[in-house]
PDB file of C-alpha atoms in Angstrom:
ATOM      1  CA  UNK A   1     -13.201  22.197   2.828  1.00  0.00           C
ATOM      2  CA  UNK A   2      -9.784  23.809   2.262  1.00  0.00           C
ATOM      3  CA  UNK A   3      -6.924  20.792   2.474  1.00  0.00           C
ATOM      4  CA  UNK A   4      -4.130  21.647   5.478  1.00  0.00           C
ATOM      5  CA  UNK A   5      -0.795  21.027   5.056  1.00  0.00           C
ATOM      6  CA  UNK A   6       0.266  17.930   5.116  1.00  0.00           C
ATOM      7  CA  UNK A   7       3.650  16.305   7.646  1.00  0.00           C
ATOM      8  CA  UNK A   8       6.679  16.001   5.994  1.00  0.00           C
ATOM      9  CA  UNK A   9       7.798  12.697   4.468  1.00  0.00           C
ATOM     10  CA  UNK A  10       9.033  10.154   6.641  1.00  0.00           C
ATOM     11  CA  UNK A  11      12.451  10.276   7.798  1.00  0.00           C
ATOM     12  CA  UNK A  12      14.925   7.312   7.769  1.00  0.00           C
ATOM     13  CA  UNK A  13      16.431   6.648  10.956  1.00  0.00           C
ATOM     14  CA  UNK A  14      19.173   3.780  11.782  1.00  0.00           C
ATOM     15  CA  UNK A  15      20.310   1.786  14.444  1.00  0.00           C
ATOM     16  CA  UNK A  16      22.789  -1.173  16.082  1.00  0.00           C
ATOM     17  CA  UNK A  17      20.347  -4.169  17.389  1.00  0.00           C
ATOM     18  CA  UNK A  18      20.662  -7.309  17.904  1.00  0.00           C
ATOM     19  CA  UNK A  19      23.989  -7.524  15.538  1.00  0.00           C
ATOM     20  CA  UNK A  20      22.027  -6.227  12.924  1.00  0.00           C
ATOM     21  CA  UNK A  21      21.764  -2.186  10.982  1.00  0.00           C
ATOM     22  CA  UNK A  22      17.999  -1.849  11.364  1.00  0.00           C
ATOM     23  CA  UNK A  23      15.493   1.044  10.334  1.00  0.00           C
ATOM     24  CA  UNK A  24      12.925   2.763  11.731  1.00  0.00           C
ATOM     25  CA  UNK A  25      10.697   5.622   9.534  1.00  0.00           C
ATOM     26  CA  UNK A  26       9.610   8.869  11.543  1.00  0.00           C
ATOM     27  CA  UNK A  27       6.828  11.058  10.849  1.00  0.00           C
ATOM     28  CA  UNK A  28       7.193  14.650  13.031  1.00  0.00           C
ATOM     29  CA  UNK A  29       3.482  15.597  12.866  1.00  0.00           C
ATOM     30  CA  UNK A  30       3.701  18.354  15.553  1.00  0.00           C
ATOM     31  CA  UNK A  31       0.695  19.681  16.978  1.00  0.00           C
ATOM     32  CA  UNK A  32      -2.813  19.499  15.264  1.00  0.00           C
ATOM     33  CA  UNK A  33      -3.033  16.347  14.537  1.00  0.00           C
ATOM     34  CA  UNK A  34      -5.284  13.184  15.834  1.00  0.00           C
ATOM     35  CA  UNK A  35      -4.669   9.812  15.133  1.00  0.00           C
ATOM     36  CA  UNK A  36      -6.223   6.745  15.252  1.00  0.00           C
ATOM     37  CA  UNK A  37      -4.189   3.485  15.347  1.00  0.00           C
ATOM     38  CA  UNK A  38      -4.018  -0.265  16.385  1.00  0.00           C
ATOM     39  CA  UNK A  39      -0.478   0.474  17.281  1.00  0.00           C
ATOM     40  CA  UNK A  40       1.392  -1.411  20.263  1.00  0.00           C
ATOM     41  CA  UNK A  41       2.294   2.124  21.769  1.00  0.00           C
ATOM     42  CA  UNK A  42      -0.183   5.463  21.563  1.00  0.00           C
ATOM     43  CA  UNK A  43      -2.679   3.332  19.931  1.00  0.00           C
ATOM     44  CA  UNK A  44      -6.863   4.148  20.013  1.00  0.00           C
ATOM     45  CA  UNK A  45      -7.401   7.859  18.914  1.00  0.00           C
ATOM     46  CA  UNK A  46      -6.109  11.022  20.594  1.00  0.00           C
ATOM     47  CA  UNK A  47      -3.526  13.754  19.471  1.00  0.00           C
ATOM     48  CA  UNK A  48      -0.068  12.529  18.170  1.00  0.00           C
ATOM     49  CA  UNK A  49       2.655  14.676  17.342  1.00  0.00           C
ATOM     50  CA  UNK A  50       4.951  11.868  15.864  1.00  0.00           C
ATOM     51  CA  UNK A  51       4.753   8.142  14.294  1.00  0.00           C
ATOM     52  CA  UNK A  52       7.728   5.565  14.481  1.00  0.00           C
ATOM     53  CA  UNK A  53       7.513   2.205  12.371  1.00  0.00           C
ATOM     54  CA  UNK A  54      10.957   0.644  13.740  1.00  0.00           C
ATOM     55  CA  UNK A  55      12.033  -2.617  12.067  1.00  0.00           C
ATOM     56  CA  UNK A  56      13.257  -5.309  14.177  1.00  0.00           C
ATOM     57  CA  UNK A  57      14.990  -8.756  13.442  1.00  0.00           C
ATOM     58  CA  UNK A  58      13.347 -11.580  12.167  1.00  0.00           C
ATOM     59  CA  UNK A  59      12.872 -14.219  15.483  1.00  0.00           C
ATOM     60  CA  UNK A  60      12.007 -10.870  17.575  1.00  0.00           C
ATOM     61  CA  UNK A  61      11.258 -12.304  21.062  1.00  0.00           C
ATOM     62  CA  UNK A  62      10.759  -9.088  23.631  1.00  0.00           C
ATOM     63  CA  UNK A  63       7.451  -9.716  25.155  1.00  0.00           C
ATOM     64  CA  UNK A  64       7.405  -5.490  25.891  1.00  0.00           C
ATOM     65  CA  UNK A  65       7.212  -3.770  22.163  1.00  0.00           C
ATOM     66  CA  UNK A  66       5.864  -0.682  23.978  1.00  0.00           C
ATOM     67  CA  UNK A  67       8.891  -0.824  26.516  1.00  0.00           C
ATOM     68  CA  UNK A  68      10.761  -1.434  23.359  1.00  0.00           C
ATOM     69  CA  UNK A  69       9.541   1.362  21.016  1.00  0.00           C
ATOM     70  CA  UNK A  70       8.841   4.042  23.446  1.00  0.00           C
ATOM     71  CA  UNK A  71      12.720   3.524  24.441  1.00  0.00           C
ATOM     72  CA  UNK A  72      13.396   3.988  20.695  1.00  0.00           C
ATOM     73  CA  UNK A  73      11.363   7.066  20.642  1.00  0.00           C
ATOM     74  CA  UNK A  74      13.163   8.760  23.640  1.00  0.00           C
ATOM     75  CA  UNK A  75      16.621   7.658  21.681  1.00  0.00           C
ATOM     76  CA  UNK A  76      15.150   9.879  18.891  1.00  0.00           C
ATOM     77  CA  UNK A  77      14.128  12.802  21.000  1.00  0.00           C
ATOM     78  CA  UNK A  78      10.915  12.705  20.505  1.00  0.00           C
ATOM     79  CA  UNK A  79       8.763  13.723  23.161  1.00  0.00           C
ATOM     80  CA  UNK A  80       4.977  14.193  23.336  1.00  0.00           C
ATOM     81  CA  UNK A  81       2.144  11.903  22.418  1.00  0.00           C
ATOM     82  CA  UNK A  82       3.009   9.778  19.397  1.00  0.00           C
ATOM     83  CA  UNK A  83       2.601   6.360  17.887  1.00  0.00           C
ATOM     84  CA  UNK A  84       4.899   3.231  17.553  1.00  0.00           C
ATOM     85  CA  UNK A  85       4.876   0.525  15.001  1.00  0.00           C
ATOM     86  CA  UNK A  86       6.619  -2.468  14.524  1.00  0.00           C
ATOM     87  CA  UNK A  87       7.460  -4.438  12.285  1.00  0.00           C
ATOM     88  CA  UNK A  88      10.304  -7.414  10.708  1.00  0.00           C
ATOM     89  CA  UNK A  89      10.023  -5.803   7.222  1.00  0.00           C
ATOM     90  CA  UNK A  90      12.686  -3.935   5.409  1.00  0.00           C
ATOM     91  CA  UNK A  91      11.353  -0.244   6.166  1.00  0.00           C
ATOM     92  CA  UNK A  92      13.995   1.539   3.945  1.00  0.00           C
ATOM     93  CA  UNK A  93      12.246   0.891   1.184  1.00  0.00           C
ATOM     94  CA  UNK A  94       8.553   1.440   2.028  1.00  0.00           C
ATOM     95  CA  UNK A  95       5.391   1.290  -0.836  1.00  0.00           C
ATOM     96  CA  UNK A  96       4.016   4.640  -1.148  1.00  0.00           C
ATOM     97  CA  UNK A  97       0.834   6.482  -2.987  1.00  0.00           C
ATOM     98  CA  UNK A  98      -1.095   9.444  -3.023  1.00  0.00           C
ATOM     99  CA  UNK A  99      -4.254  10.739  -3.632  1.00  0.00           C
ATOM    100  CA  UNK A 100      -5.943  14.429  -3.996  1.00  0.00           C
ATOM    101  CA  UNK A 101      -3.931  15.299  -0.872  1.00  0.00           C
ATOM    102  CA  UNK A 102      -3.831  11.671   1.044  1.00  0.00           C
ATOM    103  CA  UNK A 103      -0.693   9.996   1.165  1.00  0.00           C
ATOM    104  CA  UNK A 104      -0.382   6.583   2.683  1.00  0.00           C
ATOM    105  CA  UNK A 105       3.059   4.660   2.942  1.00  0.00           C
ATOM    106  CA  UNK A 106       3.587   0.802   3.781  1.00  0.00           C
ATOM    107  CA  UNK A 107       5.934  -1.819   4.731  1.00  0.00           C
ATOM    108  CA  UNK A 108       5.187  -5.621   4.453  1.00  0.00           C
ATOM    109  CA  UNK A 109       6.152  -8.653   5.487  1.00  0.00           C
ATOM    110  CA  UNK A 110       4.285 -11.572   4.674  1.00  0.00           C
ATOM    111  CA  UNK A 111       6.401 -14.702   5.184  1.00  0.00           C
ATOM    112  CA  UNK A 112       3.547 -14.888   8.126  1.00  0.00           C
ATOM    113  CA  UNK A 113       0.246 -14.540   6.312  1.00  0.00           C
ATOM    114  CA  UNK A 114      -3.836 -15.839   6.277  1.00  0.00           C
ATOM    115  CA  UNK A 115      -7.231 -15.105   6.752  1.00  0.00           C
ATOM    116  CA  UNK A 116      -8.638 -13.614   8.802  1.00  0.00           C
ATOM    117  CA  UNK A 117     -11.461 -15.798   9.449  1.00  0.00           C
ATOM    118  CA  UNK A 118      -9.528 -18.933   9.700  1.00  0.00           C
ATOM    119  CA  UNK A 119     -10.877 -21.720  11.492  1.00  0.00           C
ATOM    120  CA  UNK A 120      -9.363 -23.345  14.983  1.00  0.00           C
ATOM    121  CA  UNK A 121      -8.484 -21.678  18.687  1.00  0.00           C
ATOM    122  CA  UNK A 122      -6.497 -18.263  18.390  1.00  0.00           C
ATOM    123  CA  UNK A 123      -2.944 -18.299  19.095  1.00  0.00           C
ATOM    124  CA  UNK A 124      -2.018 -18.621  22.983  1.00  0.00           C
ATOM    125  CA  UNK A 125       0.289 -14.800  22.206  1.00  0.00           C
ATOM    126  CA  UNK A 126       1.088 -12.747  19.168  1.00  0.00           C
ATOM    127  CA  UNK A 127       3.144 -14.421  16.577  1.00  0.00           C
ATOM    128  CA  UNK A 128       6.084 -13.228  15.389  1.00  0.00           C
ATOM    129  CA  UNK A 129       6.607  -9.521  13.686  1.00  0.00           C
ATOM    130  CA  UNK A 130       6.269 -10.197   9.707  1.00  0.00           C
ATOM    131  CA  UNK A 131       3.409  -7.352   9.216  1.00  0.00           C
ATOM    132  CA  UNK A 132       1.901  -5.499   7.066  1.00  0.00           C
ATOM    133  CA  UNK A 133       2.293  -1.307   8.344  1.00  0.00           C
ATOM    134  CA  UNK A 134       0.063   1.646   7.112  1.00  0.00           C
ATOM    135  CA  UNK A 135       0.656   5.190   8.023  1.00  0.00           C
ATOM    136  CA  UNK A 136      -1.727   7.522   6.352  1.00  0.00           C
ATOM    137  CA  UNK A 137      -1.967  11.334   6.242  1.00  0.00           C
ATOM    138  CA  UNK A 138      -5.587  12.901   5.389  1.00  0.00           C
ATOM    139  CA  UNK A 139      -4.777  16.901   5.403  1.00  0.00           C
ATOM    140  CA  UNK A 140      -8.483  17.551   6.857  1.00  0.00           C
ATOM    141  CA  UNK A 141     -10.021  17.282  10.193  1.00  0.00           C
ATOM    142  CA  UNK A 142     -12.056  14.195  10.877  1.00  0.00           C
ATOM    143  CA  UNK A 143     -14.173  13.411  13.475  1.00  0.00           C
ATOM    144  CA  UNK A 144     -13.922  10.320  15.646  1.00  0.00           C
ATOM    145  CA  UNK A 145     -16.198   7.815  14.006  1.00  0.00           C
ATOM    146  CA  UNK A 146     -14.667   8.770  10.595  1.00  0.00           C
ATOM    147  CA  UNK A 147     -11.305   8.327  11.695  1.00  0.00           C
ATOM    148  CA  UNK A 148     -12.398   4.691  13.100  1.00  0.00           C
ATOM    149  CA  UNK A 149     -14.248   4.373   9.452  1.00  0.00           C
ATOM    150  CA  UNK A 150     -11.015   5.472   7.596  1.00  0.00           C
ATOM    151  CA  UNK A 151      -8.806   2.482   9.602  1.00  0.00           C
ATOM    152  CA  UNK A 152     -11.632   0.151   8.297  1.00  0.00           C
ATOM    153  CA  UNK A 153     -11.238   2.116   4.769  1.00  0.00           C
ATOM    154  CA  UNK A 154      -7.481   1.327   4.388  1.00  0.00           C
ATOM    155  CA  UNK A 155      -8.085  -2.413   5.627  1.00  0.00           C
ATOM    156  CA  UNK A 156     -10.079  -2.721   2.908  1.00  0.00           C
ATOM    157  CA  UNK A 157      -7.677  -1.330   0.435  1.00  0.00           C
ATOM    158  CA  UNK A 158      -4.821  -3.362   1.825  1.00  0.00           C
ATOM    159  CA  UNK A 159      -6.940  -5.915   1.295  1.00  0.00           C
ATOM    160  CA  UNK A 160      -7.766  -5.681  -2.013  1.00  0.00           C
ATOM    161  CA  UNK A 161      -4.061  -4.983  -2.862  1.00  0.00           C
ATOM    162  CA  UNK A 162      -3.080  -8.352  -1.455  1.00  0.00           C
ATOM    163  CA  UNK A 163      -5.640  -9.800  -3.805  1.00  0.00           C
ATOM    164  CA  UNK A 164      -4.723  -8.408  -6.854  1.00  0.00           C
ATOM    165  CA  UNK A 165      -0.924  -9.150  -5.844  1.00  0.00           C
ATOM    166  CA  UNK A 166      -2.153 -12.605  -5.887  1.00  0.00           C
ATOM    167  CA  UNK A 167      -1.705 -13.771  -2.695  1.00  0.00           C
ATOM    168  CA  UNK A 168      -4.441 -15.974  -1.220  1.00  0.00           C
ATOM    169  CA  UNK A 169      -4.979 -13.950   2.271  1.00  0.00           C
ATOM    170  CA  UNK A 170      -6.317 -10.841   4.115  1.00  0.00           C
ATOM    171  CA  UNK A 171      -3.178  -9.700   6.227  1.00  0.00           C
ATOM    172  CA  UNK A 172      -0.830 -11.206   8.016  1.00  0.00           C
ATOM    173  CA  UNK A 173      -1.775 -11.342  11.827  1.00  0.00           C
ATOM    174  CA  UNK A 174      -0.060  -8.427  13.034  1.00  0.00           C
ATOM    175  CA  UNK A 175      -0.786  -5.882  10.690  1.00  0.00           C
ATOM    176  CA  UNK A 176      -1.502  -2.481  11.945  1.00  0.00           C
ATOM    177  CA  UNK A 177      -2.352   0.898  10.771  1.00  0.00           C
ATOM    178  CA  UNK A 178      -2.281   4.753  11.759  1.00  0.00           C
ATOM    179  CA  UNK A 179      -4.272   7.624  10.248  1.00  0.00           C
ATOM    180  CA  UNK A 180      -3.567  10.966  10.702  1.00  0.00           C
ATOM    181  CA  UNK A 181      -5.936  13.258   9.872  1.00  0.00           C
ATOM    182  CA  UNK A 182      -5.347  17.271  11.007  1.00  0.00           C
ATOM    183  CA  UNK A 183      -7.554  18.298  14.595  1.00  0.00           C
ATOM    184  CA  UNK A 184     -10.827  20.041  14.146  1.00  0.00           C
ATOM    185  CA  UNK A 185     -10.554  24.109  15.171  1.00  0.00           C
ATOM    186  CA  UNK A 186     -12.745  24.357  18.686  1.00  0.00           C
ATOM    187  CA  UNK A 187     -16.439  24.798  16.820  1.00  0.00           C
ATOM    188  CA  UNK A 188     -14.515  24.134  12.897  1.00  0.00           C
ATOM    189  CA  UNK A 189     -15.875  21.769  10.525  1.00  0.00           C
ATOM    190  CA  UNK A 190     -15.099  18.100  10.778  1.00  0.00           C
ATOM    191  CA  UNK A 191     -16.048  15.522   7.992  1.00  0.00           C
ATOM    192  CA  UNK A 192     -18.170  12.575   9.375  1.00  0.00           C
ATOM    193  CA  UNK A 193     -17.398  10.305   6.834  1.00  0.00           C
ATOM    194  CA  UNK A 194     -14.434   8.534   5.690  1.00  0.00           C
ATOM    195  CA  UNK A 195     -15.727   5.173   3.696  1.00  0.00           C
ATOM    196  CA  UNK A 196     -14.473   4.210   0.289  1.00  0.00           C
ATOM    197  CA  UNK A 197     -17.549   5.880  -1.081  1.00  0.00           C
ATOM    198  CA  UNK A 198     -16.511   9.485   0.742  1.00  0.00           C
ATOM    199  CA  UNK A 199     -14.603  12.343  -0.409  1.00  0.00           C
ATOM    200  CA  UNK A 200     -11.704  11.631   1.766  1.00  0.00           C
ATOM    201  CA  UNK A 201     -12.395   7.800   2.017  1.00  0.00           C
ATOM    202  CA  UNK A 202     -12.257   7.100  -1.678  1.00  0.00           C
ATOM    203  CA  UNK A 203      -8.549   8.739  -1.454  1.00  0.00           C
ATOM    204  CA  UNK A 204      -7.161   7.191   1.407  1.00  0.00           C
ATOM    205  CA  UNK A 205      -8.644   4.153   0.046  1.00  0.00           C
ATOM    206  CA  UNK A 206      -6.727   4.761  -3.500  1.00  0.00           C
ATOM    207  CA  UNK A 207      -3.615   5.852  -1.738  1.00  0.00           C
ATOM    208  CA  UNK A 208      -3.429   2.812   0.575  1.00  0.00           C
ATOM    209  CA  UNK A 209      -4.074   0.571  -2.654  1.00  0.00           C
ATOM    210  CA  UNK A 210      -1.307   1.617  -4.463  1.00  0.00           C
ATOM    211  CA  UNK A 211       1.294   1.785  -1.195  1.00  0.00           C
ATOM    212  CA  UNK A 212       0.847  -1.726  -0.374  1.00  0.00           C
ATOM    213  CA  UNK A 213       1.015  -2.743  -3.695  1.00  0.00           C
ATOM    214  CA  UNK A 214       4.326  -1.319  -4.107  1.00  0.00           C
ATOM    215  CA  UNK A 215       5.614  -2.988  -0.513  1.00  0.00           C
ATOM    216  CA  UNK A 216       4.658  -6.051  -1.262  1.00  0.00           C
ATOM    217  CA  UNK A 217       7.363  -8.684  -1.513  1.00  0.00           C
TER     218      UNK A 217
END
């Protein structure tokens, strides 16, 4: 299958909160692309045409971070479907790594950080931002399971990186991640696989390795 071009890096945007200079990256996909993300705001899967991962102070206590990010969006000008992250991590100076054509960038916080699986009651409401953030890019048209196998596919990898970091955990417990992969042509090709094993899996899965790696703390 013949590998699309790819969005442009992410942009550095800045802002006056809370007393503080904070960041936010932007990705301007345009149209022809499809996402699928656990983000706050335009997550599930469905066309996106840009991606925001806005930092916000440490303590962050809005109980409306789609309120919160969409309003950063429209400060932007962005219009359109897109996708909001957040996160209390530096963003200005995000992990990033590639792969035959699959770039995947990060930002982590992990003063906040466990196991998944961890015994006891779940928290009453989310905890506080520390999160770890994973935007990828696949420059090929995926269908919908294999975009919903390539968020599993960079878990995994972000997982692993954690691990071989040396920290004792699987995330922190509001990580979240987007993948974009370019929209199928009405009656094109589509790839219905994107596990670690699978042409575009084992890249993303690379990629995502080595840019949370390089965010880590």
């Amino acid at each position: 299958m013949t590998v699309l071009v790819e969005p442009s890096p992410p942009l550095l945007l800045e802002r006056d909160e809370d007393g503080l200079r904070l960041g936010a990256l932007l990705w301007r996909t345009g149209p022809g692309w499809r996402a699928a993300s656990s983000a706050v705001l335009g997550g599930g899967i469905g066309p996106r045409h840009w991606v925001v991962n806005a930092q916000v102070a440490h303590g962050y206590t809005r109980t409306d971070p789609e309120c919160h990010l969409a309003g950063l969006a429209a400060a932007a000008g962005l219009d359109g479907p897109g996708v909001g992250l957040m996160t209390a991590a530096e963003v200005a100076r995000p992990g990033t790594g590639t792969d035959g054509g699959v770039t995947a960038v990060a930002t982590a916080g992990i003063e906040v950080r466990g196991w998944a699986a961890a015994p006891g009651p779940a928290l009453p409401a989310p905890p506080p931002p520390g999160t770890i953030n994973i935007v990828v890019t696949v420059p090929a048209p995926l269908t919908d399971a294999a975009l919903v196998n390539a968020v599993a596919t960079a878990t995994e990898a972000k997982v692993q990186a954690l691990l071989d970091a040396g920290h004792d955990c699987s995330g922190t417990p509001t990580d979240a991640v987007c993948v974009l992969a370019r929209a199928p042509r009405p009656g094109g090709p589509a790839d219905a696989f994107a596990g670690p094993r699978s042409l575009w899996g084992a890249r993303l899965a690379r990629a995502v390795h080595r840019a949370v790696g390089a965010a880590l703390p």
